[in-house]
Coordinates of C-alpha atoms and ligand atoms in Angstrom, one line a residue:
X1 CA -31.5 16.1 -9.2
X2 CA -29.3 13.0 -9.2
X3 CA -26.5 12.9 -6.6
X4 CA -22.9 13.4 -7.8
X5 CA -21.0 10.1 -8.0
X6 CA -17.4 9.1 -7.5
X7 CA -15.0 8.8 -10.4
X8 CA -14.6 5.3 -12.1
X9 CA -11.7 3.4 -10.5
X10 CA -11.8 5.4 -7.3
X11 CA -13.2 4.1 -4.0
X12 CA -14.7 5.4 -0.8
X13 CA -13.6 3.5 2.3
X14 CA -16.1 3.5 5.2
X15 CA -15.0 2.4 8.7
X16 CA -15.5 -1.4 7.9
X17 CA -12.9 -1.1 5.1
X18 CA -10.6 1.5 6.5
X19 CA -10.1 -0.6 9.7
X20 CA -8.1 -3.0 7.5
X21 CA -6.0 -0.1 6.2
X22 CA -5.3 1.2 9.7
X23 CA -4.2 -2.3 10.7
X24 CA -1.8 -2.5 7.7
X25 CA -0.4 0.9 8.6
X26 CA 0.0 0.0 12.3
X27 CA 1.7 -3.3 11.4
X28 CA 4.1 -1.5 9.0
X29 CA 5.1 1.0 11.6
X30 CA 5.8 -1.9 14.0
X31 CA 7.7 -4.2 11.7
X32 CA 9.5 -1.6 9.6
X33 CA 10.4 0.2 12.8
X34 CA 12.1 -2.9 14.0
X35 CA 14.3 -2.8 10.9
X36 CA 15.3 0.9 11.5
X37 CA 13.0 2.4 8.9
X38 CA 11.4 5.8 9.6
X39 CA 8.2 7.2 8.2
X40 CA 8.4 9.6 5.2
X41 CA 5.4 11.8 4.1
X42 CA 5.7 13.1 0.6
X43 CA 3.4 15.0 -1.7
X44 CA 0.9 13.4 -4.1
X45 CA 1.9 15.8 -6.8
X46 CA 5.3 16.0 -8.4
X47 CA 6.8 17.5 -11.5
X48 CA 6.0 15.2 -14.5
X49 CA 9.7 15.0 -15.4
X50 CA 10.5 13.2 -12.1
X51 CA 8.5 10.2 -13.2
X52 CA 9.3 10.5 -17.0
X53 CA 13.0 10.3 -16.0
X54 CA 12.8 8.0 -13.1
X55 CA 10.3 5.3 -14.2
X56 CA 11.1 5.6 -17.9
X57 CA 9.3 7.0 -21.0
X58 CA 8.8 3.6 -22.6
X59 CA 7.0 2.1 -19.6
X60 CA 3.2 1.7 -19.7
X61 CA 3.0 3.6 -16.4
X62 CA 4.6 6.8 -17.9
X63 CA 3.4 6.3 -21.5
X64 CA -0.2 5.4 -20.9
X65 CA -1.3 5.6 -17.2
X66 CA -0.3 8.9 -15.6
X67 CA -2.7 11.5 -14.5
X68 CA -0.8 14.5 -15.9
X69 CA -2.1 18.1 -16.1
X70 CA -0.8 21.6 -16.5
X71 CA -1.4 23.8 -13.4
X72 CA -2.4 27.4 -13.3
X73 CA 1.2 28.4 -13.4
X74 CA 1.8 26.5 -16.6
X75 CA 3.8 23.6 -15.0
X76 CA 3.3 20.0 -16.0
X77 CA 2.5 18.1 -12.8
X78 CA 1.6 14.4 -12.3
X79 CA -0.3 12.6 -9.5
X80 CA 2.2 10.1 -8.4
X81 CA 1.8 6.6 -10.0
X82 CA 4.2 5.1 -7.3
X83 CA 6.3 6.3 -4.4
X84 CA 9.9 5.4 -5.2
X85 CA 10.7 8.4 -7.5
X86 CA 9.1 10.9 -5.0
X87 CA 10.9 9.3 -2.0
X88 CA 14.2 9.5 -3.8
X89 CA 13.5 13.1 -4.8
X90 CA 12.7 14.0 -1.2
X91 CA 15.8 12.2 0.2
X92 CA 18.1 13.8 -2.4
X93 CA 16.6 17.3 -1.8
X94 CA 17.1 16.9 1.9
X95 CA 20.7 15.7 1.6
X96 CA 19.7 12.4 3.2
X97 CA 21.3 10.1 0.7
X98 CA 25.0 9.3 1.0
X99 CA 26.9 6.5 -0.5
X100 CA 27.9 4.0 2.1
X101 CA 25.4 5.3 4.7
X102 CA 22.1 3.4 4.9
X103 CA 19.0 5.6 4.9
X104 CA 15.8 3.6 5.6
X105 CA 12.4 5.2 4.8
X106 CA 8.8 4.0 4.4
X107 CA 5.7 5.8 3.2
X108 CA 2.0 5.1 2.8
X109 CA -0.5 6.7 0.5
X110 CA -2.7 6.9 -2.5
X111 CA -1.1 6.3 -6.0
X112 CA -2.8 7.0 -9.3
X113 CA -2.7 5.0 -12.6
X114 CA -5.1 5.3 -15.5
X115 CA -5.5 1.6 -15.9
X116 CA -8.7 -0.4 -16.8
X117 CA -10.4 -1.0 -13.4
X118 CA -11.1 -4.5 -12.4
X119 CA -11.0 -6.6 -9.2
X120 CA -7.8 -5.6 -7.4
X121 CA -7.0 -3.0 -10.0
X122 CA -8.0 0.7 -9.3
X123 CA -7.1 4.0 -10.7
X124 CA -6.6 5.3 -7.2
X125 CA -5.0 2.6 -5.1
X126 CA -2.8 2.7 -2.0
X127 CA 0.7 1.5 -1.4
X128 CA 3.0 0.8 1.5
X129 CA 6.4 1.6 0.2
X130 CA 9.8 1.0 1.8
X131 CA 13.2 2.2 0.4
X132 CA 16.7 1.4 1.7
X133 CA 19.2 3.8 0.2
X134 CA 23.0 3.9 0.2
X135 CA 23.9 0.2 0.5
X136 CA 25.1 -1.8 -2.5
X137 CA 25.5 -5.1 -0.5
X138 CA 23.4 -8.1 -1.2
X139 CA 22.6 -8.1 2.5
X140 CA 20.4 -5.0 2.0
X141 CA 18.3 -6.8 -0.7
X142 CA 17.9 -9.7 1.8
X143 CA 16.9 -7.5 4.7
X144 CA 14.3 -5.7 2.6
X145 CA 12.8 -9.1 1.4
X146 CA 12.8 -10.5 4.9
X147 CA 11.1 -7.4 6.2
X148 CA 8.4 -7.8 3.6
X149 CA 8.0 -11.5 4.5
X150 CA 7.8 -10.5 8.3
X151 CA 5.2 -7.9 7.5
X152 CA 3.0 -10.1 5.4
X153 CA 3.2 -12.8 8.2
X154 CA 2.3 -10.2 10.8
X155 CA -0.9 -9.4 8.8
X156 CA -1.7 -13.2 8.8
X157 CA -1.5 -13.5 5.1
X158 CA -0.3 -16.9 4.0
X159 CA -0.1 -18.9 0.8
X160 CA 2.0 -16.3 -1.0
X161 CA 4.6 -17.0 -3.6
X162 CA 7.9 -15.1 -3.6
X163 CA 9.5 -14.9 -7.1
X164 CA 13.0 -13.6 -7.7
X165 CA 15.2 -12.6 -10.7
X166 CA 18.2 -10.5 -11.5
X167 CA 18.0 -8.0 -14.3
X168 CA 21.8 -7.3 -14.5
X169 CA 23.4 -3.9 -14.4
X170 CA 24.5 -1.2 -16.9
X171 CA 27.6 -3.4 -17.8
X172 CA 25.7 -6.6 -18.7
X173 CA 22.3 -5.2 -19.7
X174 CA 23.5 -4.0 -23.2
X175 CA 24.5 -7.5 -24.1
X176 CA 21.2 -8.8 -23.0
X177 CA 19.2 -6.1 -24.8
X178 CA 21.2 -6.9 -28.0
X179 CA 20.2 -10.6 -27.6
X180 CA 16.6 -9.7 -27.1
X181 CA 16.5 -7.3 -30.1
X182 CA 18.1 -10.0 -32.3
X183 CA 15.4 -12.4 -31.1
X184 CA 12.5 -10.1 -31.9
X185 CA 14.0 -9.2 -35.3
X186 CA 14.0 -12.8 -36.2
X187 CA 10.3 -13.0 -35.5
X188 CA 7.5 -11.6 -37.6
X189 CA 7.5 -8.2 -36.0
X190 CA 4.0 -7.5 -37.3
X191 CA 2.8 -9.9 -34.6
X192 CA 3.9 -7.4 -31.9
X193 CA 1.8 -4.5 -30.8
X194 CA 2.6 -1.1 -32.2
X195 CA 4.3 0.0 -29.0
X196 CA 6.5 -3.2 -28.9
X197 CA 7.5 -2.8 -32.6
X198 CA 9.2 0.5 -31.4
X199 CA 10.3 -0.9 -28.0
X200 CA 12.1 -3.9 -29.5
X201 CA 14.7 -1.4 -30.7
X202 CA 14.5 1.3 -28.0
X203 CA 13.9 -0.8 -24.8
X204 CA 13.4 -4.5 -25.6
X205 CA 13.0 -5.4 -21.9
X206 CA 9.7 -3.6 -22.0
X207 CA 8.4 -6.1 -24.7
X208 CA 8.8 -8.8 -22.1
X209 CA 6.5 -6.9 -19.7
X210 CA 3.8 -6.1 -22.4
X211 CA 0.3 -7.1 -21.4
X212 CA -1.0 -7.4 -25.0
X213 CA -1.9 -11.1 -25.5
X214 CA -0.1 -11.4 -28.9
X215 CA 3.2 -10.0 -27.4
X216 CA 2.9 -12.2 -24.4
X217 CA 2.8 -15.3 -26.6
X218 CA 5.8 -14.1 -28.6
X219 CA 8.1 -13.6 -25.7
X220 CA 7.7 -17.1 -24.3
X221 CA 10.9 -18.3 -25.9
X222 CA 12.8 -15.1 -25.7
X223 CA 16.4 -15.3 -24.2
X224 CA 16.5 -15.1 -20.4
X225 CA 18.8 -12.6 -18.6
X226 CA 20.5 -15.4 -16.6
X227 CA 23.0 -16.4 -19.2
X228 CA 24.0 -12.7 -19.8
X229 CA 24.8 -11.6 -16.2
X230 CA 28.3 -10.2 -15.6
X231 CA 30.5 -11.8 -12.9
X232 CA 29.6 -9.0 -10.3
X233 CA 25.8 -9.4 -10.9
X234 CA 26.1 -13.2 -10.8
X235 CA 27.9 -13.1 -7.5
X236 CA 25.6 -10.5 -6.1
X237 CA 22.5 -12.6 -7.0
X238 CA 24.2 -15.8 -5.7
X239 CA 24.8 -14.1 -2.4
X240 CA 21.2 -12.9 -2.1
X241 CA 19.9 -16.4 -2.8
X242 CA 22.4 -18.1 -0.4
X243 CA 21.3 -15.8 2.5
X244 CA 17.7 -16.3 1.6
X245 CA 18.2 -20.0 1.6
X246 CA 19.7 -19.8 5.1
X247 CA 16.8 -17.6 6.3
X248 CA 14.3 -20.4 5.3
X249 CA 12.3 -18.2 3.0
X250 CA 10.8 -20.3 0.2
X251 CA 11.1 -18.6 -3.2
X252 CA 11.1 -19.5 -6.9
X253 CA 13.4 -18.1 -9.6
X254 CA 11.5 -16.5 -12.4
X255 CA 13.7 -15.4 -15.4
X256 CA 10.8 -13.6 -16.9
X257 CA 10.3 -11.2 -13.9
X258 CA 11.3 -7.8 -15.5
X259 CA 8.9 -5.6 -13.6
X260 CA 7.0 -2.7 -15.1
X261 CA 9.4 0.2 -14.3
X262 CA 12.7 1.0 -16.0
X263 CA 14.8 1.7 -12.9
X264 CA 15.5 -1.8 -11.7
X265 CA 19.0 -3.3 -11.8
X266 CA 20.1 -6.6 -10.3
X267 CA 17.6 -8.1 -7.9
X268 CA 13.9 -7.9 -8.6
X269 CA 11.1 -9.7 -6.7
X270 CA 7.4 -10.0 -6.6
X271 CA 5.0 -11.6 -4.2
X272 CA 1.9 -13.1 -5.7
X273 CA -1.3 -14.8 -4.4
X274 CA -3.7 -17.0 -6.3
X275 CA -6.6 -15.9 -4.1
X276 CA -7.3 -12.4 -5.5
X277 CA -8.3 -13.0 -9.2
X278 CA -6.3 -11.9 -12.3
X279 CA -4.3 -9.3 -10.5
X280 CA -2.0 -11.6 -8.5
X281 CA 0.9 -9.3 -7.4
X282 CA 0.4 -8.1 -3.9
X283 CA 3.9 -6.6 -3.6
X284 CA 6.9 -6.0 -5.9
X285 CA 10.3 -4.4 -5.7
X286 CA 14.0 -4.7 -6.3
X287 CA 17.3 -2.9 -6.5
X288 CA 17.6 0.3 -8.5
X289 CA 21.3 1.3 -8.4
X290 CA 21.8 4.4 -10.6
X291 CA 18.3 5.9 -10.0
X292 CA 19.5 8.3 -7.3
X293 CA 22.2 9.6 -9.7
X294 CA 19.7 9.8 -12.6
X295 CA 17.5 12.0 -10.4
X296 CA 20.5 14.3 -9.7
X297 CA 21.7 12.8 -6.4
X298 CA 25.0 11.2 -5.4
X299 CA 26.0 7.8 -6.8
X300 CA 24.2 5.9 -4.1
X301 CA 22.4 2.6 -4.7
X302 CA 19.0 1.6 -3.4
X303 CA 16.6 -1.3 -2.9
X304 CA 12.9 -1.3 -1.9
X305 CA 9.4 -2.6 -2.5
X306 CA 5.8 -1.6 -2.4
X307 CA 2.7 -3.5 -1.3
X308 CA -0.7 -2.8 -2.8
X309 CA -3.0 -2.2 0.2
X310 CA -6.3 -3.0 -1.6
X311 CA -4.9 -6.3 -2.6
X312 CA -3.6 -7.1 0.9
X313 CA -7.0 -6.1 2.2
X314 CA -8.6 -8.8 0.0
X315 CA -6.3 -11.4 1.7
X316 CA -6.6 -10.3 5.3
X317 CA -9.2 -11.3 7.8
X318 CA -11.4 -8.2 8.3
X319 CA -10.5 -6.7 11.6
X320 CA -13.5 -6.4 13.9
X321 CA -14.6 -3.0 15.3
X322 CA -13.6 -2.5 18.9
X323 CA -16.6 -3.0 21.2
X324 CA -17.7 0.4 22.7
X325 CA -17.6 0.5 26.5
X326 CA -20.9 2.3 26.8
X327 CA -24.0 3.5 25.0
X328 CA -25.6 6.3 26.9
X329 CA -29.4 6.1 26.4
X330 CA -31.9 8.8 27.3
X331 CA -35.5 7.6 28.0
X332 CA -36.7 10.8 29.7
X333 CA -38.7 12.6 27.0
X334 CA -40.2 15.3 29.3
X335 CA -40.3 18.7 27.6
X336 CA -37.3 20.9 28.7
X337 CA -36.3 18.1 31.1
X338 CA -32.6 18.5 30.4
X339 CA -31.9 14.7 30.3
X340 CA -30.1 14.9 27.0
X341 CA -28.0 17.8 28.3
X342 CA -27.0 15.7 31.3
X343 CA -26.3 12.7 29.0
X344 CA -23.9 14.6 26.8
X345 CA -22.0 16.0 29.8
X346 CA -21.9 12.6 31.4
X347 CA -20.6 10.9 28.2
X348 CA -17.9 13.6 28.0
X349 CA -16.7 12.6 31.5
X350 CA -16.7 8.9 30.7
X351 CA -14.5 9.6 27.7
X352 CA -12.1 11.6 29.9
X353 CA -11.8 8.3 31.8
X354 CA -10.6 6.6 28.6
X355 CA -14.0 4.9 27.9
X356 CA -15.3 4.6 24.4
X357 CA -18.9 5.2 23.5
X358 CA -21.7 7.3 22.0
X359 CA -24.8 8.9 23.4
X360 CA -28.3 9.8 22.5
X361 CA -29.2 13.3 21.3
X362 CA -32.9 12.8 21.8
X363 CA -35.0 10.7 24.1
X364 CA -36.6 7.4 23.0
X365 CA -38.2 4.2 24.3
X366 CA -36.2 1.9 26.5
X367 CA -36.8 -1.0 24.1
X368 CA -35.4 0.9 21.1
X369 CA -32.4 2.2 23.1
X370 CA -31.4 -1.3 24.4
X371 CA -31.9 -2.7 20.9
X372 CA -29.4 -0.1 19.6
X373 CA -26.9 -0.7 22.5
X374 CA -27.0 -4.4 21.5
X375 CA -26.6 -3.7 17.8
X376 CA -23.4 -1.7 18.4
X377 CA -22.2 -4.4 20.8
X378 CA -21.8 -1.9 23.7
X379 CA -20.5 -3.5 26.9
X380 CA -22.8 -1.4 29.1
X381 CA -25.9 0.7 28.5
X382 CA -26.0 3.8 30.7
X383 CA -29.7 4.9 31.1
X384 CA -31.0 8.3 32.1
X385 CA -34.8 8.1 32.5
X386 CA -37.1 10.5 34.4
X387 CA -36.3 8.8 37.7
X388 CA -32.5 8.9 37.2
X389 CA -32.7 12.5 36.0
X390 CA -34.6 13.7 39.0
X391 CA -32.4 11.8 41.5
X392 CA -29.1 12.8 39.8
X393 CA -28.3 9.2 39.1
X394 CA -27.7 6.9 36.1
X395 CA -28.6 3.2 35.7
X396 CA -25.8 1.1 34.3
X397 CA -26.9 -2.1 32.6
X398 CA -24.4 -4.8 31.9
X399 CA -25.1 -5.9 28.3
X400 CA -23.3 -9.2 28.7
X401 CA -24.3 -10.4 32.2
X402 CA -27.7 -8.6 32.3
X403 CA -27.3 -7.1 35.8
X404 CA -27.7 -3.4 36.6
X405 CA -26.8 -0.8 39.2
X406 CA -27.8 2.7 39.8
X407 CA -25.2 5.3 40.8
X408 CA -24.9 9.0 41.3
X409 CA -23.8 10.9 38.2
X410 CA -21.6 13.0 40.5
X411 CA -19.5 10.0 41.0
X412 CA -18.0 10.6 37.5
X413 CA -17.0 14.3 38.3
Ligands
HAM501 P1 4.6 -1.9 -8.7 O1 4.9 -3.4 -8.9 O2 4.2 -1.1 -9.9 O3 5.9 -1.4 -8.0 O4 3.5 -1.7 -7.6 C1 3.6 -2.4 -6.4 C2 2.2 -3.0 -6.0 O5 1.2 -2.0 -6.0 C3 1.8 -4.1 -6.9 O6 2.3 -5.3 -6.5 C4 0.2 -4.1 -6.6 O7 0.0 -4.8 -5.4 C5 0.0 -2.6 -6.3 N1 -0.6 -1.9 -7.5 C6 -0.1 -1.5 -8.6 N2 -0.9 -1.0 -9.5 C7 -2.2 -1.2 -8.9 C8 -3.5 -0.8 -9.3 N3 -3.8 -0.2 -10.4 N4 -4.5 -1.2 -8.4 C9 -4.3 -1.8 -7.3 N5 -3.0 -2.1 -6.8 C10 -2.0 -1.8 -7.6 C11 6.1 -0.1 -7.6 O8 5.3 0.8 -7.6 C12 7.5 0.2 -7.1 N6 7.6 1.6 -6.8 C13 7.9 -0.7 -6.0 C14 9.3 -0.4 -5.5 C15 9.6 0.3 -4.4 N7 10.4 -0.8 -6.0 C16 11.4 -0.4 -5.4 N8 10.9 0.3 -4.3

């Protein structure tokens, strides 16, 4: 019988890989904690309407990529494709969002999108997500972007490009949408994909984000939002850029940066790397004023970002495993000798002294035991052979210096 295999686009992470994930989580707790963010843990499953409403029906994420099913109670549920909608749902439900009061939250975890798997693109992937709710000021955008920069720096990831844009607000967006629709109407609409022929009327910004090559080529000369920003959006964006300039962060303006989710208003940003193949975005985010209200909460603004952990892992140096303090080897193979029992009890006492290590469950030759201790890079090899067992001692061999001592096992009681 052949063994059951994992689902396409899903991955198993063994210790060599999950060490990088632990490092990313530890660094997030450290850096985000310095900015006053607290950890939020939210469910993987949410009602489908949360994402349909929050992310937008016309987006690829909602229209084509969600894992949606009906549960045994007849409810339509979806495995979260991102964390923002769920984080806001949780904060609204708990009464934690108030206009004028900053609420700072971050979350880690698996997200699910039915995309075509390739290098850096999975169907189950992991995000580190941060959301700052309640502050309309450009300073909030800047703090969030600087926190992301500090975080990536902490992970030792260099050579990243920060790109920024402003998508305007509900006052100036209609004007821009009209300009976009007029532009697409002048083109030969047959050249657009079927979805975009519809979107050019319902949600023309989505055409700018379409991944179909024909659509990509057609949007090259489309009008940019920059000329359509209202006074408030212009001054908000100018303030963000001015502060970022003073912070020393190097960034580029990208008028084509519309992001793949409908909730963005004003500032959007993305961090890309040329070193991870075709999927270059390692993090993305922006301001989403209006989303809290759309999801039934108060009129509180918000800004945040998410990093793709698999993509960060590709850019990070692989963290080394911590060297174990000991390997406890048993070389006393006498029938009923009890040396393995003694080893397990001694190892337990060593761990109570904060030492890290593993022990044998059966006796073997000294040569094979020392070889194993070397392979796992143990600092010391503790040996219980026939002589040690009978005399109530243990030999401790220093695997770096080579010296050894023999001491009483009772010394560890
Ligand atoms: P997003 O740009 O859709 O934004 O995703 C953020 C990051 O998740 C991407 O930059 C990428 O690194 C990673 N990612 C996305 N899809 C995949 C995939 N299929 N495989 C591997 N990695 C992937 C959001 O999700 C927003 N919720 C970010 C946000 C938070 N905006 C405001 N607050």
